[in-house]
């Protein structure tokens, strides 16, 4: 039952927001009593924390699985983006913004964990891209990996990038092309253009 609650809670939080979804809403959606939820989670904050961390683990494992395929580094970047977007429901409810506003301690913990995962993954992607001749061998991997993470956080700021101007999918695509064009060799640019053309 705990896993079922976590799954449904994640779905509702991502679709409607952490603030607006109540314990009653989750109980009604599951067809159970609120008391049943409280047998597993002391309060809503504990449920939000467990839901967020469970989702983080699922996404982290998925990213690791994609990285283990050792695909073309440029294709890998887009595959990870698509995987994350699918699991976060295209971030319709601005989950990062809501976590930061209503659950700041949890947001800080999550951000630290995300940084560790992304650093490992992005550094490996950059090193492989350099080895394959797709990324310039003059880039500073440590610098680029940190800029990449901070940019990913920034583009989810709804005040900077309001959804009335951009969908999250568009923003992600714009950012990834911007990132890749800044580090690609001529060979890499050809690969990037071919990939983008194949998607359109």
mmCIF file with all atom_site columns, C-alpha atoms in Angstrom:
data_model
loop_
_atom_site.group_PDB
_atom_site.id
_atom_site.type_symbol
_atom_site.label_atom_id
_atom_site.label_alt_id
_atom_site.label_comp_id
_atom_site.label_asym_id
_atom_site.label_entity_id
_atom_site.label_seq_id
_atom_site.pdbx_PDB_ins_code
_atom_site.Cartn_x
_atom_site.Cartn_y
_atom_site.Cartn_z
_atom_site.occupancy
_atom_site.B_iso_or_equiv
_atom_site.pdbx_formal_charge
_atom_site.auth_seq_id
_atom_site.auth_comp_id
_atom_site.auth_asym_id
_atom_site.auth_atom_id
_atom_site.pdbx_PDB_model_num
ATOM 1   C CA . UNK A 1 1   ? 0.000   0.000  0.000   1.00 0.00 ? 1   UNK A CA 1
ATOM 2   C CA . UNK A 1 2   ? 2.866   2.391  0.774   1.00 0.00 ? 2   UNK A CA 1
ATOM 3   C CA . UNK A 1 3   ? 4.185   2.082  -2.798  1.00 0.00 ? 3   UNK A CA 1
ATOM 4   C CA . UNK A 1 4   ? 0.695   2.606  -4.199  1.00 0.00 ? 4   UNK A CA 1
ATOM 5   C CA . UNK A 1 5   ? 0.269   5.772  -2.136  1.00 0.00 ? 5   UNK A CA 1
ATOM 6   C CA . UNK A 1 6   ? 3.662   7.079  -3.260  1.00 0.00 ? 6   UNK A CA 1
ATOM 7   C CA . UNK A 1 7   ? 2.858   6.407  -6.912  1.00 0.00 ? 7   UNK A CA 1
ATOM 8   C CA . UNK A 1 8   ? -0.526  8.156  -6.827  1.00 0.00 ? 8   UNK A CA 1
ATOM 9   C CA . UNK A 1 9   ? 0.745   11.013 -4.672  1.00 0.00 ? 9   UNK A CA 1
ATOM 10  C CA . UNK A 1 10  ? 3.594   11.658 -7.135  1.00 0.00 ? 10  UNK A CA 1
ATOM 11  C CA . UNK A 1 11  ? 1.160   11.667 -10.051 1.00 0.00 ? 11  UNK A CA 1
ATOM 12  C CA . UNK A 1 12  ? -1.159  14.151 -8.330  1.00 0.00 ? 12  UNK A CA 1
ATOM 13  C CA . UNK A 1 13  ? 1.587   16.412 -6.986  1.00 0.00 ? 13  UNK A CA 1
ATOM 14  C CA . UNK A 1 14  ? 3.190   16.683 -10.425 1.00 0.00 ? 14  UNK A CA 1
ATOM 15  C CA . UNK A 1 15  ? -0.106  17.364 -12.179 1.00 0.00 ? 15  UNK A CA 1
ATOM 16  C CA . UNK A 1 16  ? -1.687  19.749 -9.673  1.00 0.00 ? 16  UNK A CA 1
ATOM 17  C CA . UNK A 1 17  ? 1.112   20.974 -7.414  1.00 0.00 ? 17  UNK A CA 1
ATOM 18  C CA . UNK A 1 18  ? 2.424   20.135 -3.950  1.00 0.00 ? 18  UNK A CA 1
ATOM 19  C CA . UNK A 1 19  ? 0.440   22.942 -2.330  1.00 0.00 ? 19  UNK A CA 1
ATOM 20  C CA . UNK A 1 20  ? -3.001  22.346 -3.804  1.00 0.00 ? 20  UNK A CA 1
ATOM 21  C CA . UNK A 1 21  ? -3.230  18.546 -3.373  1.00 0.00 ? 21  UNK A CA 1
ATOM 22  C CA . UNK A 1 22  ? -4.529  17.540 0.050   1.00 0.00 ? 22  UNK A CA 1
ATOM 23  C CA . UNK A 1 23  ? -4.390  14.248 1.927   1.00 0.00 ? 23  UNK A CA 1
ATOM 24  C CA . UNK A 1 24  ? -8.151  13.984 1.325   1.00 0.00 ? 24  UNK A CA 1
ATOM 25  C CA . UNK A 1 25  ? -7.595  14.342 -2.429  1.00 0.00 ? 25  UNK A CA 1
ATOM 26  C CA . UNK A 1 26  ? -5.071  11.504 -2.420  1.00 0.00 ? 26  UNK A CA 1
ATOM 27  C CA . UNK A 1 27  ? -7.289  9.280  -0.261  1.00 0.00 ? 27  UNK A CA 1
ATOM 28  C CA . UNK A 1 28  ? -10.281 9.903  -2.542  1.00 0.00 ? 28  UNK A CA 1
ATOM 29  C CA . UNK A 1 29  ? -8.239  9.151  -5.677  1.00 0.00 ? 29  UNK A CA 1
ATOM 30  C CA . UNK A 1 30  ? -7.066  5.860  -4.162  1.00 0.00 ? 30  UNK A CA 1
ATOM 31  C CA . UNK A 1 31  ? -10.495 4.951  -2.755  1.00 0.00 ? 31  UNK A CA 1
ATOM 32  C CA . UNK A 1 32  ? -9.081  4.587  0.760   1.00 0.00 ? 32  UNK A CA 1
ATOM 33  C CA . UNK A 1 33  ? -9.517  6.443  4.044   1.00 0.00 ? 33  UNK A CA 1
ATOM 34  C CA . UNK A 1 34  ? -7.172  9.233  5.041   1.00 0.00 ? 34  UNK A CA 1
ATOM 35  C CA . UNK A 1 35  ? -6.403  7.149  8.123   1.00 0.00 ? 35  UNK A CA 1
ATOM 36  C CA . UNK A 1 36  ? -4.790  4.514  5.888   1.00 0.00 ? 36  UNK A CA 1
ATOM 37  C CA . UNK A 1 37  ? -2.384  7.123  4.506   1.00 0.00 ? 37  UNK A CA 1
ATOM 38  C CA . UNK A 1 38  ? -1.527  8.262  8.034   1.00 0.00 ? 38  UNK A CA 1
ATOM 39  C CA . UNK A 1 39  ? -0.594  4.674  8.913   1.00 0.00 ? 39  UNK A CA 1
ATOM 40  C CA . UNK A 1 40  ? 2.322   5.062  6.490   1.00 0.00 ? 40  UNK A CA 1
ATOM 41  C CA . UNK A 1 41  ? 3.049   8.806  6.660   1.00 0.00 ? 41  UNK A CA 1
ATOM 42  C CA . UNK A 1 42  ? 2.690   10.958 9.791   1.00 0.00 ? 42  UNK A CA 1
ATOM 43  C CA . UNK A 1 43  ? 1.652   14.088 7.889   1.00 0.00 ? 43  UNK A CA 1
ATOM 44  C CA . UNK A 1 44  ? 1.619   15.692 4.447   1.00 0.00 ? 44  UNK A CA 1
ATOM 45  C CA . UNK A 1 45  ? 5.195   16.957 4.783   1.00 0.00 ? 45  UNK A CA 1
ATOM 46  C CA . UNK A 1 46  ? 6.417   13.397 5.386   1.00 0.00 ? 46  UNK A CA 1
ATOM 47  C CA . UNK A 1 47  ? 4.425   12.198 2.376   1.00 0.00 ? 47  UNK A CA 1
ATOM 48  C CA . UNK A 1 48  ? 5.829   14.948 0.151   1.00 0.00 ? 48  UNK A CA 1
ATOM 49  C CA . UNK A 1 49  ? 9.359   14.129 1.319   1.00 0.00 ? 49  UNK A CA 1
ATOM 50  C CA . UNK A 1 50  ? 8.937   10.388 0.691   1.00 0.00 ? 50  UNK A CA 1
ATOM 51  C CA . UNK A 1 51  ? 7.313   11.030 -2.700  1.00 0.00 ? 51  UNK A CA 1
ATOM 52  C CA . UNK A 1 52  ? 10.034  13.408 -3.858  1.00 0.00 ? 52  UNK A CA 1
ATOM 53  C CA . UNK A 1 53  ? 12.866  11.135 -2.759  1.00 0.00 ? 53  UNK A CA 1
ATOM 54  C CA . UNK A 1 54  ? 11.220  8.078  -4.296  1.00 0.00 ? 54  UNK A CA 1
ATOM 55  C CA . UNK A 1 55  ? 10.809  9.915  -7.602  1.00 0.00 ? 55  UNK A CA 1
ATOM 56  C CA . UNK A 1 56  ? 14.419  11.100 -7.380  1.00 0.00 ? 56  UNK A CA 1
ATOM 57  C CA . UNK A 1 57  ? 15.611  7.484  -6.990  1.00 0.00 ? 57  UNK A CA 1
ATOM 58  C CA . UNK A 1 58  ? 13.515  6.312  -9.955  1.00 0.00 ? 58  UNK A CA 1
ATOM 59  C CA . UNK A 1 59  ? 14.824  9.110  -12.188 1.00 0.00 ? 59  UNK A CA 1
ATOM 60  C CA . UNK A 1 60  ? 18.434  8.633  -11.024 1.00 0.00 ? 60  UNK A CA 1
ATOM 61  C CA . UNK A 1 61  ? 18.321  4.907  -11.821 1.00 0.00 ? 61  UNK A CA 1
ATOM 62  C CA . UNK A 1 62  ? 16.812  5.666  -15.218 1.00 0.00 ? 62  UNK A CA 1
ATOM 63  C CA . UNK A 1 63  ? 19.525  8.201  -16.016 1.00 0.00 ? 63  UNK A CA 1
ATOM 64  C CA . UNK A 1 64  ? 22.219  5.720  -14.953 1.00 0.00 ? 64  UNK A CA 1
ATOM 65  C CA . UNK A 1 65  ? 20.635  3.075  -17.197 1.00 0.00 ? 65  UNK A CA 1
ATOM 66  C CA . UNK A 1 66  ? 20.707  5.465  -20.179 1.00 0.00 ? 66  UNK A CA 1
ATOM 67  C CA . UNK A 1 67  ? 24.346  6.357  -19.482 1.00 0.00 ? 67  UNK A CA 1
ATOM 68  C CA . UNK A 1 68  ? 25.284  2.660  -19.333 1.00 0.00 ? 68  UNK A CA 1
ATOM 69  C CA . UNK A 1 69  ? 24.127  2.255  -22.941 1.00 0.00 ? 69  UNK A CA 1
ATOM 70  C CA . UNK A 1 70  ? 27.122  4.396  -24.039 1.00 0.00 ? 70  UNK A CA 1
ATOM 71  C CA . UNK A 1 71  ? 25.180  5.983  -26.866 1.00 0.00 ? 71  UNK A CA 1
ATOM 72  C CA . UNK A 1 72  ? 26.400  8.850  -28.981 1.00 0.00 ? 72  UNK A CA 1
ATOM 73  C CA . UNK A 1 73  ? 26.926  11.581 -26.296 1.00 0.00 ? 73  UNK A CA 1
ATOM 74  C CA . UNK A 1 74  ? 24.689  14.076 -28.141 1.00 0.00 ? 74  UNK A CA 1
ATOM 75  C CA . UNK A 1 75  ? 21.858  11.564 -28.457 1.00 0.00 ? 75  UNK A CA 1
ATOM 76  C CA . UNK A 1 76  ? 22.340  10.618 -24.806 1.00 0.00 ? 76  UNK A CA 1
ATOM 77  C CA . UNK A 1 77  ? 21.743  14.222 -23.692 1.00 0.00 ? 77  UNK A CA 1
ATOM 78  C CA . UNK A 1 78  ? 18.382  14.290 -25.470 1.00 0.00 ? 78  UNK A CA 1
ATOM 79  C CA . UNK A 1 79  ? 17.400  10.796 -24.300 1.00 0.00 ? 79  UNK A CA 1
ATOM 80  C CA . UNK A 1 80  ? 17.966  11.820 -20.676 1.00 0.00 ? 80  UNK A CA 1
ATOM 81  C CA . UNK A 1 81  ? 15.956  14.996 -21.201 1.00 0.00 ? 81  UNK A CA 1
ATOM 82  C CA . UNK A 1 82  ? 13.025  13.011 -22.639 1.00 0.00 ? 82  UNK A CA 1
ATOM 83  C CA . UNK A 1 83  ? 13.169  10.423 -19.857 1.00 0.00 ? 83  UNK A CA 1
ATOM 84  C CA . UNK A 1 84  ? 13.132  13.085 -17.138 1.00 0.00 ? 84  UNK A CA 1
ATOM 85  C CA . UNK A 1 85  ? 10.348  15.072 -18.798 1.00 0.00 ? 85  UNK A CA 1
ATOM 86  C CA . UNK A 1 86  ? 8.188   11.943 -19.062 1.00 0.00 ? 86  UNK A CA 1
ATOM 87  C CA . UNK A 1 87  ? 8.587   11.223 -15.352 1.00 0.00 ? 87  UNK A CA 1
ATOM 88  C CA . UNK A 1 88  ? 7.959   14.824 -14.312 1.00 0.00 ? 88  UNK A CA 1
ATOM 89  C CA . UNK A 1 89  ? 4.810   15.169 -16.454 1.00 0.00 ? 89  UNK A CA 1
ATOM 90  C CA . UNK A 1 90  ? 6.476   17.970 -18.457 1.00 0.00 ? 90  UNK A CA 1
ATOM 91  C CA . UNK A 1 91  ? 6.665   19.889 -15.155 1.00 0.00 ? 91  UNK A CA 1
ATOM 92  C CA . UNK A 1 92  ? 3.202   21.376 -15.672 1.00 0.00 ? 92  UNK A CA 1
ATOM 93  C CA . UNK A 1 93  ? 2.812   22.214 -11.972 1.00 0.00 ? 93  UNK A CA 1
ATOM 94  C CA . UNK A 1 94  ? 6.287   23.797 -11.601 1.00 0.00 ? 94  UNK A CA 1
ATOM 95  C CA . UNK A 1 95  ? 7.382   21.215 -8.988  1.00 0.00 ? 95  UNK A CA 1
ATOM 96  C CA . UNK A 1 96  ? 10.799  22.797 -8.400  1.00 0.00 ? 96  UNK A CA 1
ATOM 97  C CA . UNK A 1 97  ? 9.303   26.234 -7.730  1.00 0.00 ? 97  UNK A CA 1
ATOM 98  C CA . UNK A 1 98  ? 6.686   24.816 -5.374  1.00 0.00 ? 98  UNK A CA 1
ATOM 99  C CA . UNK A 1 99  ? 9.216   22.745 -3.460  1.00 0.00 ? 99  UNK A CA 1
ATOM 100 C CA . UNK A 1 100 ? 11.490  25.767 -3.067  1.00 0.00 ? 100 UNK A CA 1
ATOM 101 C CA . UNK A 1 101 ? 8.599   27.925 -1.833  1.00 0.00 ? 101 UNK A CA 1
ATOM 102 C CA . UNK A 1 102 ? 6.719   25.537 0.450   1.00 0.00 ? 102 UNK A CA 1
ATOM 103 C CA . UNK A 1 103 ? 9.343   22.932 1.424   1.00 0.00 ? 103 UNK A CA 1
ATOM 104 C CA . UNK A 1 104 ? 12.695  24.798 1.371   1.00 0.00 ? 104 UNK A CA 1
ATOM 105 C CA . UNK A 1 105 ? 14.635  22.280 3.488   1.00 0.00 ? 105 UNK A CA 1
ATOM 106 C CA . UNK A 1 106 ? 13.534  19.397 1.259   1.00 0.00 ? 106 UNK A CA 1
ATOM 107 C CA . UNK A 1 107 ? 14.331  21.460 -1.833  1.00 0.00 ? 107 UNK A CA 1
ATOM 108 C CA . UNK A 1 108 ? 17.885  22.108 -0.571  1.00 0.00 ? 108 UNK A CA 1
ATOM 109 C CA . UNK A 1 109 ? 18.430  18.389 0.131   1.00 0.00 ? 109 UNK A CA 1
ATOM 110 C CA . UNK A 1 110 ? 17.077  17.407 -3.269  1.00 0.00 ? 110 UNK A CA 1
ATOM 111 C CA . UNK A 1 111 ? 19.186  20.004 -5.071  1.00 0.00 ? 111 UNK A CA 1
ATOM 112 C CA . UNK A 1 112 ? 22.338  18.630 -3.439  1.00 0.00 ? 112 UNK A CA 1
ATOM 113 C CA . UNK A 1 113 ? 21.457  15.069 -4.469  1.00 0.00 ? 113 UNK A CA 1
ATOM 114 C CA . UNK A 1 114 ? 20.582  16.180 -8.008  1.00 0.00 ? 114 UNK A CA 1
ATOM 115 C CA . UNK A 1 115 ? 23.919  17.961 -8.278  1.00 0.00 ? 115 UNK A CA 1
ATOM 116 C CA . UNK A 1 116 ? 25.828  14.798 -7.360  1.00 0.00 ? 116 UNK A CA 1
ATOM 117 C CA . UNK A 1 117 ? 23.952  12.681 -9.926  1.00 0.00 ? 117 UNK A CA 1
ATOM 118 C CA . UNK A 1 118 ? 24.188  15.264 -12.695 1.00 0.00 ? 118 UNK A CA 1
ATOM 119 C CA . UNK A 1 119 ? 27.864  15.962 -12.084 1.00 0.00 ? 119 UNK A CA 1
ATOM 120 C CA . UNK A 1 120 ? 28.687  12.289 -12.494 1.00 0.00 ? 120 UNK A CA 1
ATOM 121 C CA . UNK A 1 121 ? 26.534  11.887 -15.583 1.00 0.00 ? 121 UNK A CA 1
ATOM 122 C CA . UNK A 1 122 ? 27.437  15.165 -17.313 1.00 0.00 ? 122 UNK A CA 1
ATOM 123 C CA . UNK A 1 123 ? 31.180  14.762 -16.703 1.00 0.00 ? 123 UNK A CA 1
ATOM 124 C CA . UNK A 1 124 ? 31.093  11.269 -18.193 1.00 0.00 ? 124 UNK A CA 1
ATOM 125 C CA . UNK A 1 125 ? 29.133  12.595 -21.180 1.00 0.00 ? 125 UNK A CA 1
ATOM 126 C CA . UNK A 1 126 ? 31.615  15.428 -21.714 1.00 0.00 ? 126 UNK A CA 1
ATOM 127 C CA . UNK A 1 127 ? 34.658  13.157 -21.463 1.00 0.00 ? 127 UNK A CA 1
ATOM 128 C CA . UNK A 1 128 ? 33.181  10.674 -23.919 1.00 0.00 ? 128 UNK A CA 1
ATOM 129 C CA . UNK A 1 129 ? 32.219  13.479 -26.299 1.00 0.00 ? 129 UNK A CA 1
ATOM 130 C CA . UNK A 1 130 ? 35.809  14.750 -26.254 1.00 0.00 ? 130 UNK A CA 1
ATOM 131 C CA . UNK A 1 131 ? 37.167  11.233 -26.840 1.00 0.00 ? 131 UNK A CA 1
ATOM 132 C CA . UNK A 1 132 ? 34.770  10.726 -29.750 1.00 0.00 ? 132 UNK A CA 1
ATOM 133 C CA . UNK A 1 133 ? 35.754  14.045 -31.304 1.00 0.00 ? 133 UNK A CA 1
ATOM 134 C CA . UNK A 1 134 ? 32.261  15.500 -30.900 1.00 0.00 ? 134 UNK A CA 1
ATOM 135 C CA . UNK A 1 135 ? 33.164  18.010 -28.182 1.00 0.00 ? 135 UNK A CA 1
ATOM 136 C CA . UNK A 1 136 ? 36.157  20.343 -28.228 1.00 0.00 ? 136 UNK A CA 1
ATOM 137 C CA . UNK A 1 137 ? 39.125  19.052 -26.240 1.00 0.00 ? 137 UNK A CA 1
ATOM 138 C CA . UNK A 1 138 ? 39.744  22.582 -24.922 1.00 0.00 ? 138 UNK A CA 1
ATOM 139 C CA . UNK A 1 139 ? 36.588  22.741 -22.797 1.00 0.00 ? 139 UNK A CA 1
ATOM 140 C CA . UNK A 1 140 ? 36.932  22.714 -19.014 1.00 0.00 ? 140 UNK A CA 1
ATOM 141 C CA . UNK A 1 141 ? 34.843  19.708 -17.980 1.00 0.00 ? 141 UNK A CA 1
ATOM 142 C CA . UNK A 1 142 ? 34.491  20.814 -14.347 1.00 0.00 ? 142 UNK A CA 1
ATOM 143 C CA . UNK A 1 143 ? 33.318  24.284 -15.365 1.00 0.00 ? 143 UNK A CA 1
ATOM 144 C CA . UNK A 1 144 ? 30.902  23.101 -18.069 1.00 0.00 ? 144 UNK A CA 1
ATOM 145 C CA . UNK A 1 145 ? 29.324  20.461 -15.814 1.00 0.00 ? 145 UNK A CA 1
ATOM 146 C CA . UNK A 1 146 ? 28.621  23.071 -13.110 1.00 0.00 ? 146 UNK A CA 1
ATOM 147 C CA . UNK A 1 147 ? 27.283  25.641 -15.575 1.00 0.00 ? 147 UNK A CA 1
ATOM 148 C CA . UNK A 1 148 ? 25.058  22.921 -17.038 1.00 0.00 ? 148 UNK A CA 1
ATOM 149 C CA . UNK A 1 149 ? 23.561  22.083 -13.635 1.00 0.00 ? 149 UNK A CA 1
ATOM 150 C CA . UNK A 1 150 ? 22.994  25.707 -12.678 1.00 0.00 ? 150 UNK A CA 1
ATOM 151 C CA . UNK A 1 151 ? 21.414  26.449 -16.054 1.00 0.00 ? 151 UNK A CA 1
ATOM 152 C CA . UNK A 1 152 ? 19.068  23.485 -15.627 1.00 0.00 ? 152 UNK A CA 1
ATOM 153 C CA . UNK A 1 153 ? 17.954  24.938 -12.291 1.00 0.00 ? 153 UNK A CA 1
ATOM 154 C CA . UNK A 1 154 ? 17.583  28.455 -13.732 1.00 0.00 ? 154 UNK A CA 1
ATOM 155 C CA . UNK A 1 155 ? 15.425  27.517 -16.730 1.00 0.00 ? 155 UNK A CA 1
ATOM 156 C CA . UNK A 1 156 ? 12.838  26.047 -14.353 1.00 0.00 ? 156 UNK A CA 1
ATOM 157 C CA . UNK A 1 157 ? 12.362  29.453 -12.718 1.00 0.00 ? 157 UNK A CA 1
ATOM 158 C CA . UNK A 1 158 ? 8.847   30.434 -13.795 1.00 0.00 ? 158 UNK A CA 1
ATOM 159 C CA . UNK A 1 159 ? 9.546   34.138 -13.211 1.00 0.00 ? 159 UNK A CA 1
ATOM 160 C CA . UNK A 1 160 ? 12.466  34.030 -15.652 1.00 0.00 ? 160 UNK A CA 1
ATOM 161 C CA . UNK A 1 161 ? 10.775  31.687 -18.103 1.00 0.00 ? 161 UNK A CA 1
ATOM 162 C CA . UNK A 1 162 ? 6.973   31.997 -17.711 1.00 0.00 ? 162 UNK A CA 1
ATOM 163 C CA . UNK A 1 163 ? 5.023   29.143 -19.242 1.00 0.00 ? 163 UNK A CA 1
ATOM 164 C CA . UNK A 1 164 ? 2.853   31.590 -21.178 1.00 0.00 ? 164 UNK A CA 1
ATOM 165 C CA . UNK A 1 165 ? 5.920   32.258 -23.347 1.00 0.00 ? 165 UNK A CA 1
ATOM 166 C CA . UNK A 1 166 ? 7.526   28.793 -23.392 1.00 0.00 ? 166 UNK A CA 1
ATOM 167 C CA . UNK A 1 167 ? 6.521   25.220 -22.754 1.00 0.00 ? 167 UNK A CA 1
ATOM 168 C CA . UNK A 1 168 ? 8.990   23.329 -20.565 1.00 0.00 ? 168 UNK A CA 1
ATOM 169 C CA . UNK A 1 169 ? 9.736   21.025 -23.485 1.00 0.00 ? 169 UNK A CA 1
ATOM 170 C CA . UNK A 1 170 ? 10.655  24.008 -25.686 1.00 0.00 ? 170 UNK A CA 1
ATOM 171 C CA . UNK A 1 171 ? 12.849  25.534 -22.996 1.00 0.00 ? 171 UNK A CA 1
ATOM 172 C CA . UNK A 1 172 ? 14.707  22.263 -22.538 1.00 0.00 ? 172 UNK A CA 1
ATOM 173 C CA . UNK A 1 173 ? 15.267  21.866 -26.280 1.00 0.00 ? 173 UNK A CA 1
ATOM 174 C CA . UNK A 1 174 ? 16.455  25.468 -26.626 1.00 0.00 ? 174 UNK A CA 1
ATOM 175 C CA . UNK A 1 175 ? 18.846  25.040 -23.724 1.00 0.00 ? 175 UNK A CA 1
ATOM 176 C CA . UNK A 1 176 ? 20.279  21.711 -24.898 1.00 0.00 ? 176 UNK A CA 1
ATOM 177 C CA . UNK A 1 177 ? 20.982  23.071 -28.383 1.00 0.00 ? 177 UNK A CA 1
ATOM 178 C CA . UNK A 1 178 ? 22.538  26.188 -26.836 1.00 0.00 ? 178 UNK A CA 1
ATOM 179 C CA . UNK A 1 179 ? 24.712  24.017 -24.559 1.00 0.00 ? 179 UNK A CA 1
ATOM 180 C CA . UNK A 1 180 ? 25.813  21.639 -27.304 1.00 0.00 ? 180 UNK A CA 1
ATOM 181 C CA . UNK A 1 181 ? 26.571  24.331 -29.880 1.00 0.00 ? 181 UNK A CA 1
ATOM 182 C CA . UNK A 1 182 ? 28.913  25.910 -27.350 1.00 0.00 ? 182 UNK A CA 1
ATOM 183 C CA . UNK A 1 183 ? 31.036  22.776 -26.884 1.00 0.00 ? 183 UNK A CA 1
ATOM 184 C CA . UNK A 1 184 ? 30.785  20.869 -30.184 1.00 0.00 ? 184 UNK A CA 1
ATOM 185 C CA . UNK A 1 185 ? 33.524  20.409 -32.761 1.00 0.00 ? 185 UNK A CA 1
ATOM 186 C CA . UNK A 1 186 ? 32.561  20.748 -36.467 1.00 0.00 ? 186 UNK A CA 1
ATOM 187 C CA . UNK A 1 187 ? 31.977  16.968 -36.410 1.00 0.00 ? 187 UNK A CA 1
ATOM 188 C CA . UNK A 1 188 ? 29.780  17.367 -33.351 1.00 0.00 ? 188 UNK A CA 1
ATOM 189 C CA . UNK A 1 189 ? 27.801  20.177 -34.967 1.00 0.00 ? 189 UNK A CA 1
ATOM 190 C CA . UNK A 1 190 ? 27.106  17.970 -37.977 1.00 0.00 ? 190 UNK A CA 1
ATOM 191 C CA . UNK A 1 191 ? 25.897  15.218 -35.634 1.00 0.00 ? 191 UNK A CA 1
ATOM 192 C CA . UNK A 1 192 ? 23.725  17.703 -33.708 1.00 0.00 ? 192 UNK A CA 1
ATOM 193 C CA . UNK A 1 193 ? 22.156  19.128 -36.887 1.00 0.00 ? 193 UNK A CA 1
ATOM 194 C CA . UNK A 1 194 ? 21.433  15.630 -38.164 1.00 0.00 ? 194 UNK A CA 1
ATOM 195 C CA . UNK A 1 195 ? 19.834  14.653 -34.853 1.00 0.00 ? 195 UNK A CA 1
ATOM 196 C CA . UNK A 1 196 ? 17.634  17.794 -34.755 1.00 0.00 ? 196 UNK A CA 1
ATOM 197 C CA . UNK A 1 197 ? 16.597  17.328 -38.400 1.00 0.00 ? 197 UNK A CA 1
ATOM 198 C CA . UNK A 1 198 ? 15.640  13.705 -37.712 1.00 0.00 ? 198 UNK A CA 1
ATOM 199 C CA . UNK A 1 199 ? 13.398  14.824 -34.820 1.00 0.00 ? 199 UNK A CA 1
ATOM 200 C CA . UNK A 1 200 ? 11.537  17.467 -36.810 1.00 0.00 ? 200 UNK A CA 1
#
